[in-house]
Short mmCIF file of C-alpha atoms in Angstrom, two decimals:
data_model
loop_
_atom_site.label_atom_id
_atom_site.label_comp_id
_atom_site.label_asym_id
_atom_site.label_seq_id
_atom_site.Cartn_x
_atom_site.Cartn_y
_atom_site.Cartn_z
CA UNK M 274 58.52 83.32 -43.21
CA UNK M 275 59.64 80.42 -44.88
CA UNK M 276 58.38 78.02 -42.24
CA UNK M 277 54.90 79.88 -42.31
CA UNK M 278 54.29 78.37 -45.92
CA UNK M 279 55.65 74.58 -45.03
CA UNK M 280 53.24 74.42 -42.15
CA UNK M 281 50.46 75.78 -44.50
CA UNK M 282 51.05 73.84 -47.41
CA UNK M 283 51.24 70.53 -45.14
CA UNK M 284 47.79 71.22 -43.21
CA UNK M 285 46.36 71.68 -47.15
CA UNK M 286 48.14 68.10 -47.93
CA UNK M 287 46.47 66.27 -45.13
CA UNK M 288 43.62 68.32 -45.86
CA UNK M 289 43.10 66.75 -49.17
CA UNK M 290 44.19 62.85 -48.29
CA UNK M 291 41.37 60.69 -48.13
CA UNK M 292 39.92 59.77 -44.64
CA UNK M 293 40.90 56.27 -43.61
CA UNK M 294 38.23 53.69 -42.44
CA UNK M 295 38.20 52.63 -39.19
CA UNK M 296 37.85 48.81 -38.88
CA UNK M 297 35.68 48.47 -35.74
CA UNK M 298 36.74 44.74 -34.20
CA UNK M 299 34.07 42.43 -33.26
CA UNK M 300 33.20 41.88 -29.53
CA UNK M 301 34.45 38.46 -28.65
CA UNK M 302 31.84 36.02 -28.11
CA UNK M 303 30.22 34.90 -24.99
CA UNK M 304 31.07 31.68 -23.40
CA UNK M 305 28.04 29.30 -24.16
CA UNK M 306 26.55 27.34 -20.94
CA UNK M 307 27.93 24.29 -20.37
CA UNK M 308 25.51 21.77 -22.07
CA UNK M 309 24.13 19.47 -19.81
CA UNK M 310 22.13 16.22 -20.40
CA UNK M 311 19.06 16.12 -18.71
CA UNK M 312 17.76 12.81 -18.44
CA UNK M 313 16.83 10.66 -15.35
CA UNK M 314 20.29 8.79 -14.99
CA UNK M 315 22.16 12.06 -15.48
CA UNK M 316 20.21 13.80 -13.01
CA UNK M 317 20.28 10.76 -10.53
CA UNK M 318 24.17 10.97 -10.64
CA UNK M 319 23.99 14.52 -10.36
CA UNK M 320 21.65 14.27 -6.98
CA UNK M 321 23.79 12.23 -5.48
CA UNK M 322 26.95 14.65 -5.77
CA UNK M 323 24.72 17.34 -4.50
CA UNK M 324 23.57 15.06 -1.62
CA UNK M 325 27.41 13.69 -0.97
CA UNK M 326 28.39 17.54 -1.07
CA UNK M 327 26.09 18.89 1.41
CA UNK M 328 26.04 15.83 3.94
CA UNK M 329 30.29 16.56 4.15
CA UNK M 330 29.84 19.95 4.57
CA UNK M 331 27.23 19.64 7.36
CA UNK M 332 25.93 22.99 6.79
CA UNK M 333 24.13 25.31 4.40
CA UNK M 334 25.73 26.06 1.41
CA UNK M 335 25.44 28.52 -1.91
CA UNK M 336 24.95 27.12 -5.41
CA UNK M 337 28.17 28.22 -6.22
CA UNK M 338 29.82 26.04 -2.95
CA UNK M 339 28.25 23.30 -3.67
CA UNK M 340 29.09 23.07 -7.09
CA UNK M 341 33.10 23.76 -5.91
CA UNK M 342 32.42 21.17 -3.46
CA UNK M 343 30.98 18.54 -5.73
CA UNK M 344 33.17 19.42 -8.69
CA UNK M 345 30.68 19.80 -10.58
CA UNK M 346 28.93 22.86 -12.82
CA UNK M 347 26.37 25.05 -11.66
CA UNK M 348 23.80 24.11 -14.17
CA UNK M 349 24.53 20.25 -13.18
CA UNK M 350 24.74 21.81 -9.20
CA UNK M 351 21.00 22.80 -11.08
CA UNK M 352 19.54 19.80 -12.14
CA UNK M 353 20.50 17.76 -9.08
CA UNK M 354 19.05 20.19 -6.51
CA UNK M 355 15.53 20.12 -8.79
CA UNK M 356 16.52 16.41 -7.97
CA UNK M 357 16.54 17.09 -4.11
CA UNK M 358 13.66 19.33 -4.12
CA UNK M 359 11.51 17.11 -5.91
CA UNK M 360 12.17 14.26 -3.16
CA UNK M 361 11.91 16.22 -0.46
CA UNK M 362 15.50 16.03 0.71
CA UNK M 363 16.30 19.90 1.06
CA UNK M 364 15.69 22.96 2.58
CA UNK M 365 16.11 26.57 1.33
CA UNK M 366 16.52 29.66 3.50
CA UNK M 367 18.29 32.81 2.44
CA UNK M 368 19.80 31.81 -0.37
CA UNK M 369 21.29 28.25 1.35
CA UNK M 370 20.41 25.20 0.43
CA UNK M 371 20.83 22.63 3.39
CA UNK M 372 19.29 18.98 4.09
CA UNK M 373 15.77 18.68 5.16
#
């Protein structure tokens, strides 16, 4: 019987200790976009490694391969393929980008 009352008496202990908060941790943040400057010159230099890039691989190629290829971001793969499009140098099908 004796163990009856210690097991009792300790449930009435941690019955009567104050809840702890819980410290929720804060989501870790995002990684921002690569900042890219968008100004003629940048976007010339940026053409021309899109350009380079596609002409070596001879065949249509993803945002994502191109960039890889060119060793370059995708939101500078981005501005120099508005570049391209603008002059009339490429053609899109299917989610490829190729030389017109």
């Amino acid at each position: 019987m004796a163990e009856k009352k210690t097991t009792k008496k300790a449930a009435a202990v941690k019955a009567e200790e104050p809840k702890k908060a819980t410290v929720k941790k804060a989501a870790a943040p995002k990684k921002a976009a690569a900042t890219v400057a968008v100004n003629a010159e940048n976007a010339g230099f940026k053409a021309g490694d899109v350009y380079q890039a596609l002409a070596a691989a001879g065949k249509a190629l993803t945002v994502k391969e191109i960039a890889k290829a060119a060793k370059i971001s995708e939101e500078e793969t981005l501005l120099g393929l508005g570049w391209l499009f603008k002059e009339g140098k490429l053609a899109a099908a299917d989610e490829k980008i190729t030389l017109a």
